[in-house]
PDB file of C-alpha atoms and ligand atoms in Angstrom:
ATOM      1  CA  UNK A   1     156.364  57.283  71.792  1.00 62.00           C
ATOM      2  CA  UNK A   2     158.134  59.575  74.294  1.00 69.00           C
ATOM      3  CA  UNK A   3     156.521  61.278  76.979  1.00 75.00           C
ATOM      4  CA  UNK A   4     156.694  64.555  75.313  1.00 78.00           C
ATOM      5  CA  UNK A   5     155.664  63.083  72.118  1.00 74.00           C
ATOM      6  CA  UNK A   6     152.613  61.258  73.255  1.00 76.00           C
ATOM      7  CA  UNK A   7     151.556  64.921  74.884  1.00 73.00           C
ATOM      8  CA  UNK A   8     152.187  67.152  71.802  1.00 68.00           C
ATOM      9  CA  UNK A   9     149.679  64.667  70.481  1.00 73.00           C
ATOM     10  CA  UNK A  10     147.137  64.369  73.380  1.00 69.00           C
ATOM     11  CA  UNK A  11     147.287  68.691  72.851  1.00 62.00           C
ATOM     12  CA  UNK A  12     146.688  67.697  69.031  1.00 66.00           C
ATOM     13  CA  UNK A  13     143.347  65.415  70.005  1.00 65.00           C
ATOM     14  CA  UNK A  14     141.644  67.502  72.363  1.00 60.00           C
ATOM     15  CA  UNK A  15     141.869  70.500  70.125  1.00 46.00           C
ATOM     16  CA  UNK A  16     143.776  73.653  69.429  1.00 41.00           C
ATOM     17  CA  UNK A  17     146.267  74.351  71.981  1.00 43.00           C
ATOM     18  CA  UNK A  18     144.297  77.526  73.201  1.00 36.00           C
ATOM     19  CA  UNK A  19     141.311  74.786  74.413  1.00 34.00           C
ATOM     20  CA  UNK A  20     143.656  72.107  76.308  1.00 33.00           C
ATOM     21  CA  UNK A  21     144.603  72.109  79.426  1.00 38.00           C
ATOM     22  CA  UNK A  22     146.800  69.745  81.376  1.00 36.00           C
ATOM     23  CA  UNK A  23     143.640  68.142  83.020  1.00 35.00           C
ATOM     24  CA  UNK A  24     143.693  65.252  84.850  1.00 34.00           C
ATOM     25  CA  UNK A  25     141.963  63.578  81.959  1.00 36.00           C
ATOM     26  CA  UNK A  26     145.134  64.785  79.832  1.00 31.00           C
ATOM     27  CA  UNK A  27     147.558  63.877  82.378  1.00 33.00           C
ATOM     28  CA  UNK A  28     146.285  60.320  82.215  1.00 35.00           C
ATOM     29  CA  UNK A  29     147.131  60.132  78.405  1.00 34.00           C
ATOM     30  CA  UNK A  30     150.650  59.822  79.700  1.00 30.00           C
ATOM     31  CA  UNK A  31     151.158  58.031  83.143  1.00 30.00           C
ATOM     32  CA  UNK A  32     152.690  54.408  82.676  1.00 31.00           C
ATOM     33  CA  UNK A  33     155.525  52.471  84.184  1.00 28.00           C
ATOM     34  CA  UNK A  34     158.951  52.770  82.422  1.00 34.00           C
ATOM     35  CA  UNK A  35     162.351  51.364  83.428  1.00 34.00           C
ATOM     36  CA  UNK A  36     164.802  54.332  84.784  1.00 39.00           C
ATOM     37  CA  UNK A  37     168.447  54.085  83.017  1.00 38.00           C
ATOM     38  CA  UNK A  38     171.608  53.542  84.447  1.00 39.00           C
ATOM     39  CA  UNK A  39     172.498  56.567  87.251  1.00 43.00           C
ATOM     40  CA  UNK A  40     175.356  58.685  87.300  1.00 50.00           C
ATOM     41  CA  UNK A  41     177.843  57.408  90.151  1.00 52.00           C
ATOM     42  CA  UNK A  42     176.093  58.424  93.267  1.00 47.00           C
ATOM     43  CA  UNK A  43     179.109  60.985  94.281  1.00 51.00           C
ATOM     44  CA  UNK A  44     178.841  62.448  91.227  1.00 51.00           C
ATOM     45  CA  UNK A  45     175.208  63.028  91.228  1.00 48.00           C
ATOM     46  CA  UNK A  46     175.003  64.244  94.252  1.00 47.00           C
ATOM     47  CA  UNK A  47     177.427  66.680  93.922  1.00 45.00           C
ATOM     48  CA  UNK A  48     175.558  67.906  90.605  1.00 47.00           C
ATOM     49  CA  UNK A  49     171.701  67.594  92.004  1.00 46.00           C
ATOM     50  CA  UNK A  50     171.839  64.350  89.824  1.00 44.00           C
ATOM     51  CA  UNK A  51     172.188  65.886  86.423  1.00 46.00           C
ATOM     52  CA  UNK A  52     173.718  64.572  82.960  1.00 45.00           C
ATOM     53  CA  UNK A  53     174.191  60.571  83.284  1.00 43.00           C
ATOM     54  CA  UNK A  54     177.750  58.727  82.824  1.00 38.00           C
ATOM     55  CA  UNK A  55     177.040  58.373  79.113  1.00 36.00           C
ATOM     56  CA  UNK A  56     174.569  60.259  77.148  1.00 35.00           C
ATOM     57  CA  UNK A  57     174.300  57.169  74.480  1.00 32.00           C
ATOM     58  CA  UNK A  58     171.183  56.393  75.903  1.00 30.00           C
ATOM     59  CA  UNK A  59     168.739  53.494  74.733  1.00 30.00           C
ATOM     60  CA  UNK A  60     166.244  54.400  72.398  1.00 30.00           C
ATOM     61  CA  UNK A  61     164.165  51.987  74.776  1.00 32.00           C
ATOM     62  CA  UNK A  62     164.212  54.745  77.679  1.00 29.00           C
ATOM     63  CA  UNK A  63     163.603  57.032  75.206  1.00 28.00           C
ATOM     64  CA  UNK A  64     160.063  55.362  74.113  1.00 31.00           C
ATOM     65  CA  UNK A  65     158.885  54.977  77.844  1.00 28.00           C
ATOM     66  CA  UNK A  66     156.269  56.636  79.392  1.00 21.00           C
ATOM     67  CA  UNK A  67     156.885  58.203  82.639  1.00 27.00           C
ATOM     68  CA  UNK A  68     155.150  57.135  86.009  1.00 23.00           C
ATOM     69  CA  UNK A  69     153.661  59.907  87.518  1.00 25.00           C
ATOM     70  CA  UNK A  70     151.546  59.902  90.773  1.00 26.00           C
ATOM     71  CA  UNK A  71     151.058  63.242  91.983  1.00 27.00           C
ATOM     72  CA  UNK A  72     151.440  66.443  91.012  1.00 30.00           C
ATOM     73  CA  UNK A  73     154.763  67.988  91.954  1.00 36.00           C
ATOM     74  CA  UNK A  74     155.532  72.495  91.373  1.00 41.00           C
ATOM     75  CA  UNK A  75     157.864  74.101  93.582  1.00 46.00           C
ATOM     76  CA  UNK A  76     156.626  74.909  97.011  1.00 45.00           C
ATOM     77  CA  UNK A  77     159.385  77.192  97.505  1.00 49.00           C
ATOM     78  CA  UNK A  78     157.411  79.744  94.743  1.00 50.00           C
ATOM     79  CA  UNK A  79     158.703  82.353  93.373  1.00 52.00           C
ATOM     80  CA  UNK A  80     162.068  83.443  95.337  1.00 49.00           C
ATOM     81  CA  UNK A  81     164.499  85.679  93.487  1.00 50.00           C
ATOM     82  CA  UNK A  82     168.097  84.401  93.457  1.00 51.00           C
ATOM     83  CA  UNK A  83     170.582  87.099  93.192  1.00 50.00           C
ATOM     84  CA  UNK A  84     172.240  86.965  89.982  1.00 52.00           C
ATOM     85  CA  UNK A  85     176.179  87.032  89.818  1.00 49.00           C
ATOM     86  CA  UNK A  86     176.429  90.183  86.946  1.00 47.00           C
ATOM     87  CA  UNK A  87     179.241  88.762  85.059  1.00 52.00           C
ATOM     88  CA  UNK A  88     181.233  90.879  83.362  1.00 55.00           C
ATOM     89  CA  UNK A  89     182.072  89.182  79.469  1.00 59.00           C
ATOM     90  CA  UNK A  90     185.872  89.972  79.017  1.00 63.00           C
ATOM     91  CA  UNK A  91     186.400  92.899  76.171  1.00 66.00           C
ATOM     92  CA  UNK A  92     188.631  90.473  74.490  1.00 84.00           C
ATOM     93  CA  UNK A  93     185.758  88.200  73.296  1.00 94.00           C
ATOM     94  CA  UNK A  94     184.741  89.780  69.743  1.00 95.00           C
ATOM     95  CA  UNK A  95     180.797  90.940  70.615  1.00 94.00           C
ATOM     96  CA  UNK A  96     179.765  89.692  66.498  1.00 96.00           C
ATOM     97  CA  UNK A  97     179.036  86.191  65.852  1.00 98.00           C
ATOM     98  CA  UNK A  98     181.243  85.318  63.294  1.00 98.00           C
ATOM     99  CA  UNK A  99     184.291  86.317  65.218  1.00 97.00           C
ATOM    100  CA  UNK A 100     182.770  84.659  68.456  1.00 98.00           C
ATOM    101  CA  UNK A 101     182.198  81.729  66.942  1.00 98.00           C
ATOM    102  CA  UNK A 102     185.492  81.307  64.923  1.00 97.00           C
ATOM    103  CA  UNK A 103     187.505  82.216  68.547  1.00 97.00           C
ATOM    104  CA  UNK A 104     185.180  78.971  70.175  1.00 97.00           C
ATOM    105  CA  UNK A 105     186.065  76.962  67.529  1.00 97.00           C
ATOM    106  CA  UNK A 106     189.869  77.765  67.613  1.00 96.00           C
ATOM    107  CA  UNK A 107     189.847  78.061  71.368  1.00 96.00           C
ATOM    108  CA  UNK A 108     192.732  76.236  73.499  1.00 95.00           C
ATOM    109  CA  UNK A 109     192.718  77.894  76.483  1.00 94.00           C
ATOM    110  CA  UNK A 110     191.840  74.786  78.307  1.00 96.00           C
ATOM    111  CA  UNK A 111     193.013  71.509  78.251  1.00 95.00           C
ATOM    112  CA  UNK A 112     189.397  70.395  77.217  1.00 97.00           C
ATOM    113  CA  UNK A 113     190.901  71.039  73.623  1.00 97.00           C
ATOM    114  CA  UNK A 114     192.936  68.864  73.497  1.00 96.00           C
ATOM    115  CA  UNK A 115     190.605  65.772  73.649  1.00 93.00           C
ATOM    116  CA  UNK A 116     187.963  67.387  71.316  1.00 98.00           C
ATOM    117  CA  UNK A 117     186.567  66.499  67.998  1.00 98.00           C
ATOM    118  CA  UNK A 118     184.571  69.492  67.421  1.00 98.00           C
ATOM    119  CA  UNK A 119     184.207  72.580  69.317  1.00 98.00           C
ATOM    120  CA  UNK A 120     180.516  72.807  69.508  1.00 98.00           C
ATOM    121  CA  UNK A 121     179.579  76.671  69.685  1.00 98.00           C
ATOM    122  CA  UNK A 122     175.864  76.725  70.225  1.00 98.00           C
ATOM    123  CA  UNK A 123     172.931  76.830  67.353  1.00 98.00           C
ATOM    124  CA  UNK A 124     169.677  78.184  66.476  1.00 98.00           C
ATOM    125  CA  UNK A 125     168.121  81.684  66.191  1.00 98.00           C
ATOM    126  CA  UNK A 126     170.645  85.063  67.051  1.00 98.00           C
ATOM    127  CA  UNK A 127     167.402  86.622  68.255  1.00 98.00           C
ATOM    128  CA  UNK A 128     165.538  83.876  69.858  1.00 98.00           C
ATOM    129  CA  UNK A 129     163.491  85.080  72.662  1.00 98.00           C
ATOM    130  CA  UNK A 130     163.775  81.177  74.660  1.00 99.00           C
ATOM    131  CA  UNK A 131     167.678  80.043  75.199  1.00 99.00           C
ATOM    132  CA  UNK A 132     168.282  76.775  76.586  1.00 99.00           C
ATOM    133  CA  UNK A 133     171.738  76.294  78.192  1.00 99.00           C
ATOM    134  CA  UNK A 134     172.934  72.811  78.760  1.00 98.00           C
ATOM    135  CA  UNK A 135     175.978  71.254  80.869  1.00 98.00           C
ATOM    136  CA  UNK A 136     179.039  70.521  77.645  1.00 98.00           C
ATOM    137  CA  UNK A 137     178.886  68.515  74.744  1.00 98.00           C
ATOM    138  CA  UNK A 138     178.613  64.710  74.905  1.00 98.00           C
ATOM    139  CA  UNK A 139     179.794  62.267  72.652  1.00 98.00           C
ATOM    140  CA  UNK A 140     177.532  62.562  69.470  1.00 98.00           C
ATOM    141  CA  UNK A 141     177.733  66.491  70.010  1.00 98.00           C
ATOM    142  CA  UNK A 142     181.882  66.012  69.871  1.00 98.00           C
ATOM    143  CA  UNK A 143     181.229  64.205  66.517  1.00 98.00           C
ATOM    144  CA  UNK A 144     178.802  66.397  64.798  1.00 98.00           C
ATOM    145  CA  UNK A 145     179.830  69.457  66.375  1.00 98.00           C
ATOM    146  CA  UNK A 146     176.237  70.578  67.013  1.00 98.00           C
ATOM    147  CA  UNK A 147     174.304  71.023  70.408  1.00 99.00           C
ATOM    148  CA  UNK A 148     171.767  68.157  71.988  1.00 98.00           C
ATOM    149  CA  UNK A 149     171.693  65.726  69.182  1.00 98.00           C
ATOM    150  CA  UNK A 150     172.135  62.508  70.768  1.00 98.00           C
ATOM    151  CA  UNK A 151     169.282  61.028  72.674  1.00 98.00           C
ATOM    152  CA  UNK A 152     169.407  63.715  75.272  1.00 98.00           C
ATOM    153  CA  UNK A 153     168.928  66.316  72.574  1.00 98.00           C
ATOM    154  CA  UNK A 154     166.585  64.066  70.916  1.00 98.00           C
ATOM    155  CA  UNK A 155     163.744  64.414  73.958  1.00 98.00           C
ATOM    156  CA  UNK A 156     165.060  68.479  74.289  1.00 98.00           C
ATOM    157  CA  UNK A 157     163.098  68.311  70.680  1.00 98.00           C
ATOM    158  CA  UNK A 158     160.302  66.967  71.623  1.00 98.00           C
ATOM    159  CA  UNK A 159     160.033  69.072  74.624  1.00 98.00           C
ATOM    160  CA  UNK A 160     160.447  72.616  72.256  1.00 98.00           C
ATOM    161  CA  UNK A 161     157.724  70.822  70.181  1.00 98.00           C
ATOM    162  CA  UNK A 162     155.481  70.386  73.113  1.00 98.00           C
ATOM    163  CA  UNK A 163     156.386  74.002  74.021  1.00 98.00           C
ATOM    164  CA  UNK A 164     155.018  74.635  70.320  1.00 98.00           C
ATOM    165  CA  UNK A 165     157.877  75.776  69.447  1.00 98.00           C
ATOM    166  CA  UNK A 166     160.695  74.512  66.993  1.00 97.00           C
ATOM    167  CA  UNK A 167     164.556  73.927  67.403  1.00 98.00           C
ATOM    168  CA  UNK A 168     165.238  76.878  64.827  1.00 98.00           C
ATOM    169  CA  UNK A 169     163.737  78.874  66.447  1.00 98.00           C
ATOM    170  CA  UNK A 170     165.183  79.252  69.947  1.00 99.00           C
ATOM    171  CA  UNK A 171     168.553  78.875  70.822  1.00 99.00           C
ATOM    172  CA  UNK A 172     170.622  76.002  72.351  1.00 99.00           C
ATOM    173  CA  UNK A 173     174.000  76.213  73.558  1.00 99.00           C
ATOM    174  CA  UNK A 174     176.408  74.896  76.750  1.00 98.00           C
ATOM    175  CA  UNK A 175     178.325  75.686  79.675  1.00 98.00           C
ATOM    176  CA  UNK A 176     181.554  74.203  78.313  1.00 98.00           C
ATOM    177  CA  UNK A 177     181.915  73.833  74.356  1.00 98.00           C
ATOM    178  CA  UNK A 178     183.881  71.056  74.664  1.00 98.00           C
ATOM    179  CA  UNK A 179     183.231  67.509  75.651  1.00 98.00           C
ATOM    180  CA  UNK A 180     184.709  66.679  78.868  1.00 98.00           C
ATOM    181  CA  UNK A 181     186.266  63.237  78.571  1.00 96.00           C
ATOM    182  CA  UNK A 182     184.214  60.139  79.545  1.00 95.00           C
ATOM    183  CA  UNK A 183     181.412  62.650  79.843  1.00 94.00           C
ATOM    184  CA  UNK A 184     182.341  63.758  83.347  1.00 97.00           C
ATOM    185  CA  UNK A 185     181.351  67.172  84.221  1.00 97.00           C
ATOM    186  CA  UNK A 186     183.392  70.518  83.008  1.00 98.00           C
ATOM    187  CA  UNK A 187     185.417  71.631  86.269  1.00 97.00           C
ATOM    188  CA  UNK A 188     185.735  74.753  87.848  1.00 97.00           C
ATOM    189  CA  UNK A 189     188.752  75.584  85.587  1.00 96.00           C
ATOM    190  CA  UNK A 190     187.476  74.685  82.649  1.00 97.00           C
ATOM    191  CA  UNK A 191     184.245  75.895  82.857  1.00 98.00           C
ATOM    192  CA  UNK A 192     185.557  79.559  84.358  1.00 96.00           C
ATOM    193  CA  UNK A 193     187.851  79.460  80.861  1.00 95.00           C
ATOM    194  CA  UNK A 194     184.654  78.865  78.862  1.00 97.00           C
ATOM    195  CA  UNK A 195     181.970  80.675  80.732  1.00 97.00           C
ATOM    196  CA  UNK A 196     182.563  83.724  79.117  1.00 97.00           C
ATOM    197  CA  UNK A 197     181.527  82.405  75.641  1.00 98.00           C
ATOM    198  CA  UNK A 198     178.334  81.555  76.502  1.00 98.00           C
ATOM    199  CA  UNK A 199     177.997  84.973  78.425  1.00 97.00           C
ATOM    200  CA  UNK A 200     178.487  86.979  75.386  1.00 97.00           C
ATOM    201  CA  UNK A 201     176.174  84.349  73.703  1.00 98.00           C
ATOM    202  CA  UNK A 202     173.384  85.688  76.177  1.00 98.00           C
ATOM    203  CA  UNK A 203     174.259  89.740  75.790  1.00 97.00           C
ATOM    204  CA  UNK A 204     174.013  88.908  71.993  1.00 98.00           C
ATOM    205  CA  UNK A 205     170.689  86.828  71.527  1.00 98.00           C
ATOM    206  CA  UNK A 206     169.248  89.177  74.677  1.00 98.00           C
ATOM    207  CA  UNK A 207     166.215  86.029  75.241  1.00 98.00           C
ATOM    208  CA  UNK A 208     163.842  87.102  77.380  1.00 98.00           C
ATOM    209  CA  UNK A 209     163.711  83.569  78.723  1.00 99.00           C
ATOM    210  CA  UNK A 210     166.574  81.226  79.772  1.00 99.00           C
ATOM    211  CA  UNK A 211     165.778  77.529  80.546  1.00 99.00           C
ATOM    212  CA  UNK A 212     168.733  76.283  82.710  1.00 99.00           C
ATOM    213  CA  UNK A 213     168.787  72.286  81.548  1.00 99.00           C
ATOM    214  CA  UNK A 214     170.399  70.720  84.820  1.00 98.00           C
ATOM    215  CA  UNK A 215     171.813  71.907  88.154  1.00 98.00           C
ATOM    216  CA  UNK A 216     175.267  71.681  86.555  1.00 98.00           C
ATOM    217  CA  UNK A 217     173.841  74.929  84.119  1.00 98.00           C
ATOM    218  CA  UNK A 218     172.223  76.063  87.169  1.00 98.00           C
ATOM    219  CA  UNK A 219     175.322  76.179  88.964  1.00 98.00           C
ATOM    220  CA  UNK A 220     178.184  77.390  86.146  1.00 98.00           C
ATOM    221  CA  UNK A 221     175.774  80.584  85.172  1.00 98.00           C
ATOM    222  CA  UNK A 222     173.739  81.509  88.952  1.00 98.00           C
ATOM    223  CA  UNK A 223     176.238  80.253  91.227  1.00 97.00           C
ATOM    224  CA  UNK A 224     173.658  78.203  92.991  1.00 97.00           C
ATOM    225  CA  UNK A 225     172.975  74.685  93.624  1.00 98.00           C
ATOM    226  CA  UNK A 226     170.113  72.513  93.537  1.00 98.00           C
ATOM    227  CA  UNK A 227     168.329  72.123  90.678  1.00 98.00           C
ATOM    228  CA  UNK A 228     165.271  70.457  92.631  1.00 98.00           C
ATOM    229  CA  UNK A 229     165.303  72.972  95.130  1.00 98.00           C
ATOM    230  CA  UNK A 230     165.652  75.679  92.450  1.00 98.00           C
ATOM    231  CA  UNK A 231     163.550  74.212  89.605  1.00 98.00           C
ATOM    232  CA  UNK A 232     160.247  75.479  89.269  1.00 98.00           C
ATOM    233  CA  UNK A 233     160.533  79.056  90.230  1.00 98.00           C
ATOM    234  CA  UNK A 234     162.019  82.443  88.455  1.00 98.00           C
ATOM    235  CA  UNK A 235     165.792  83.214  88.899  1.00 98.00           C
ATOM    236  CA  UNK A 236     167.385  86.023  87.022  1.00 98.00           C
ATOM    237  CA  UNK A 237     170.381  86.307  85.243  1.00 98.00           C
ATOM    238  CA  UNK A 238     171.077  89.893  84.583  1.00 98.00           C
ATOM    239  CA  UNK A 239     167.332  90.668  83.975  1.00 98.00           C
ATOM    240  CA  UNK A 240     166.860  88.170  81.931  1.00 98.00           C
ATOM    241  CA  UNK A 241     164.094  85.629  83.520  1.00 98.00           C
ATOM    242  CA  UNK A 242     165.576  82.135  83.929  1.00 98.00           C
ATOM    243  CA  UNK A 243     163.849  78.809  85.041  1.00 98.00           C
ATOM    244  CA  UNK A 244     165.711  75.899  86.272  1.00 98.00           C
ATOM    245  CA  UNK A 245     164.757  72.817  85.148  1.00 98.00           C
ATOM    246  CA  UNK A 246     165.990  69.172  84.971  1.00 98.00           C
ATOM    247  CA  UNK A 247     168.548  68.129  82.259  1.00 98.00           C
ATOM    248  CA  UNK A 248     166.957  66.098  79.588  1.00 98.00           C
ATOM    249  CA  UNK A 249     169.588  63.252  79.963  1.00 98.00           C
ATOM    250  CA  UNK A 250     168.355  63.114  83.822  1.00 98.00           C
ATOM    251  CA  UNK A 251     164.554  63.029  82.672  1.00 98.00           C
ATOM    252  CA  UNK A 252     165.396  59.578  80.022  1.00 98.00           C
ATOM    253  CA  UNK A 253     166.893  57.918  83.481  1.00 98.00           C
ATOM    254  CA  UNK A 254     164.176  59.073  85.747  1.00 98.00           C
ATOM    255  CA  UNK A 255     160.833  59.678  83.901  1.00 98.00           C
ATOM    256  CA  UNK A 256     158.780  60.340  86.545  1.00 98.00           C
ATOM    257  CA  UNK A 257     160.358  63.615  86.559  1.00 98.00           C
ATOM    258  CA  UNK A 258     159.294  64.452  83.347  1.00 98.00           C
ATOM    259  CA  UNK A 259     156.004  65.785  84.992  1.00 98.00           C
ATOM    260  CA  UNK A 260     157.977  68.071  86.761  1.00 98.00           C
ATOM    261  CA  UNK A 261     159.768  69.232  83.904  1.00 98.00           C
ATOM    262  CA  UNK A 262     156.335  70.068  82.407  1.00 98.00           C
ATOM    263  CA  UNK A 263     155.451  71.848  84.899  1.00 98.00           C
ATOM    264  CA  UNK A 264     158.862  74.160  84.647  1.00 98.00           C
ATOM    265  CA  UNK A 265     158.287  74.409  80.851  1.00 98.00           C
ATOM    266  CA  UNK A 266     154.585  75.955  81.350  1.00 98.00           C
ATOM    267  CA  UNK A 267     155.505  78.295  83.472  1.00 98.00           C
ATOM    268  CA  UNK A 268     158.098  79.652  80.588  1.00 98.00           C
ATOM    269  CA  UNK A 269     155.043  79.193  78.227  1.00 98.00           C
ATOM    270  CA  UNK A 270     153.186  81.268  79.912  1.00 98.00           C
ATOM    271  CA  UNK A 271     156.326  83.708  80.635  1.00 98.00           C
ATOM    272  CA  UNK A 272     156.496  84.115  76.478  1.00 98.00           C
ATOM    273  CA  UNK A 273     152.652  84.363  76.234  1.00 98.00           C
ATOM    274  CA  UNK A 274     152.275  80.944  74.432  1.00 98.00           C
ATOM    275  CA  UNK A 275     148.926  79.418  75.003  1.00 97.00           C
ATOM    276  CA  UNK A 276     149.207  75.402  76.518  1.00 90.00           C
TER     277      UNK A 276
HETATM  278  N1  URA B 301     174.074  67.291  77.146  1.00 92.03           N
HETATM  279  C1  URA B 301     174.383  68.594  77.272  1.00 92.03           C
HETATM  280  O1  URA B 301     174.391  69.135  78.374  1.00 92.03           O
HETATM  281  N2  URA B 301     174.654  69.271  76.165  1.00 92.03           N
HETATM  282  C2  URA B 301     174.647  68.737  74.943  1.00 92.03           C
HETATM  283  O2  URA B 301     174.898  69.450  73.961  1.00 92.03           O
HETATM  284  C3  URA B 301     174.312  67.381  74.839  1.00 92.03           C
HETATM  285  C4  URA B 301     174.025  66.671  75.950  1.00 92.03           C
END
């Protein structure tokens, strides 16, 4: 049982979803000891806010851990607006999905192409009113062609199920559509050739929530950086309301943050209307 997992549950026990709360009594349902996985090189992590690790084949063990949570952790920075960049999505990109998503799968225009399997364009619901933007394909995402289904994209289900929501019903896509090699994150060049995909992605779907997975996300679409500093608290990406919160792959290697991460995806509960 996963973190998430073991609360969708706990909601389950105590009730409907309208009666629970995340008590203390709750909370306890989830706080044990778990061993962290392997870090990202510490250059690398730093540079990124510690974001996606070196490889997202992750163990299934530090996918069954519980987190170790002491105390409660939100944002003390509240609610500061960061000034969103107002990208402008290049005419040239067709604005229906079928021709999008045949020009992402056919796309060269960086050298990310080259070393690809599968282009992976992004998947779920064209009108979903939650997006959740990740950093670039990894390795199992490369191979199936489809976003977050490795063990990263296994605990991104299980947190849209504790949101009580389902997979086909939001919408999931990345920065870059292509894996970087070794799993190293996009660079400025590749990501500035890609970025405009998943702009036109937003204008289409119009969500009235974005969930930024990662402070690489945070970076490529707000220009900003620190996901810890930034996590927690509305940003906006051209109107759109957008929360910042830690990538899953960073939550399997440090559980404790997972608390965190439940506190970030209240927030866009509550944001959407959805009772906890
Ligand atoms: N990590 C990401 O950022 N995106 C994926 O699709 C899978 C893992």
């Amino acid at each position: 049982m996963d973190f998430f997992d073991d609360l969708t549950a706990a909601i389950a026990r105590n009730g409907t979803r309208h009666s629970v709360r995340c008590s203390d009594k709750v909370w306890q349902q989830f706080l044990s000891a778990s061993a962290p996985a392997p870090a990202r090189t510490p250059a690398a992590a730093a540079a990124h806010n510690e974001q996606a690790p070196p490889d997202r084949n992750i163990s299934q063990a530090a996918m069954e851990s519980f987190p170790a949570v002491s105390a409660f952790a939100g944002n003390p920075a509240g609610d500061v607006p960061v000034p969103s960049p107002a990208p402008a999505v290049p005419a040239a990109l067709p604005a229906d999905w079928t021709a999008l998503r045949q020009m992402v799968l056919n796309c060269q225009s960086c050298p990310l192409a080259a070393h690809r399997t599968n282009a992976v364009f992004g998947e779920g619901a064209e009108n979903a009113r939650l997006m959740f933007i990740g950093e670039g394909p990894g390795a199992d995402e490369d191979a199936t062609g489809r976003p977050f289904v490795g063990a990263a994209g296994q605990l991104l289900d299980k947190m849209i199920s504790a949101m009580h929501l389902n997979r086909s019903e939001v919408y999931i896509a990345n920065v870059v559509k292509c894996r970087p090699p070794g799993n190293r994150m996009p660079g400025e060049e590749e990501a500035a050739c890609c970025i405009g995909y998943l702009h036109r992605q937003i204008e289409l779907i119009k969500p009235e929530v974005i969930v930024l997975l990662g402070g690489t996300a945070l970076h490529f679409l707000l220009k900003v950086d620190g996901i810890t500093r930034h996590r927690g608290r509305w940003l906006d990406f051209n109107n759109i309301a957008v929360m910042a919160t830690f990538h899953p792959a960073y939550l399997l290697r440090n559980p404790s943050a997972k608390r965190e991460a439940w506190h970030d995806l209240k927030l866009v509960m509550a944001k959407l209307g959805i009772s906890i």
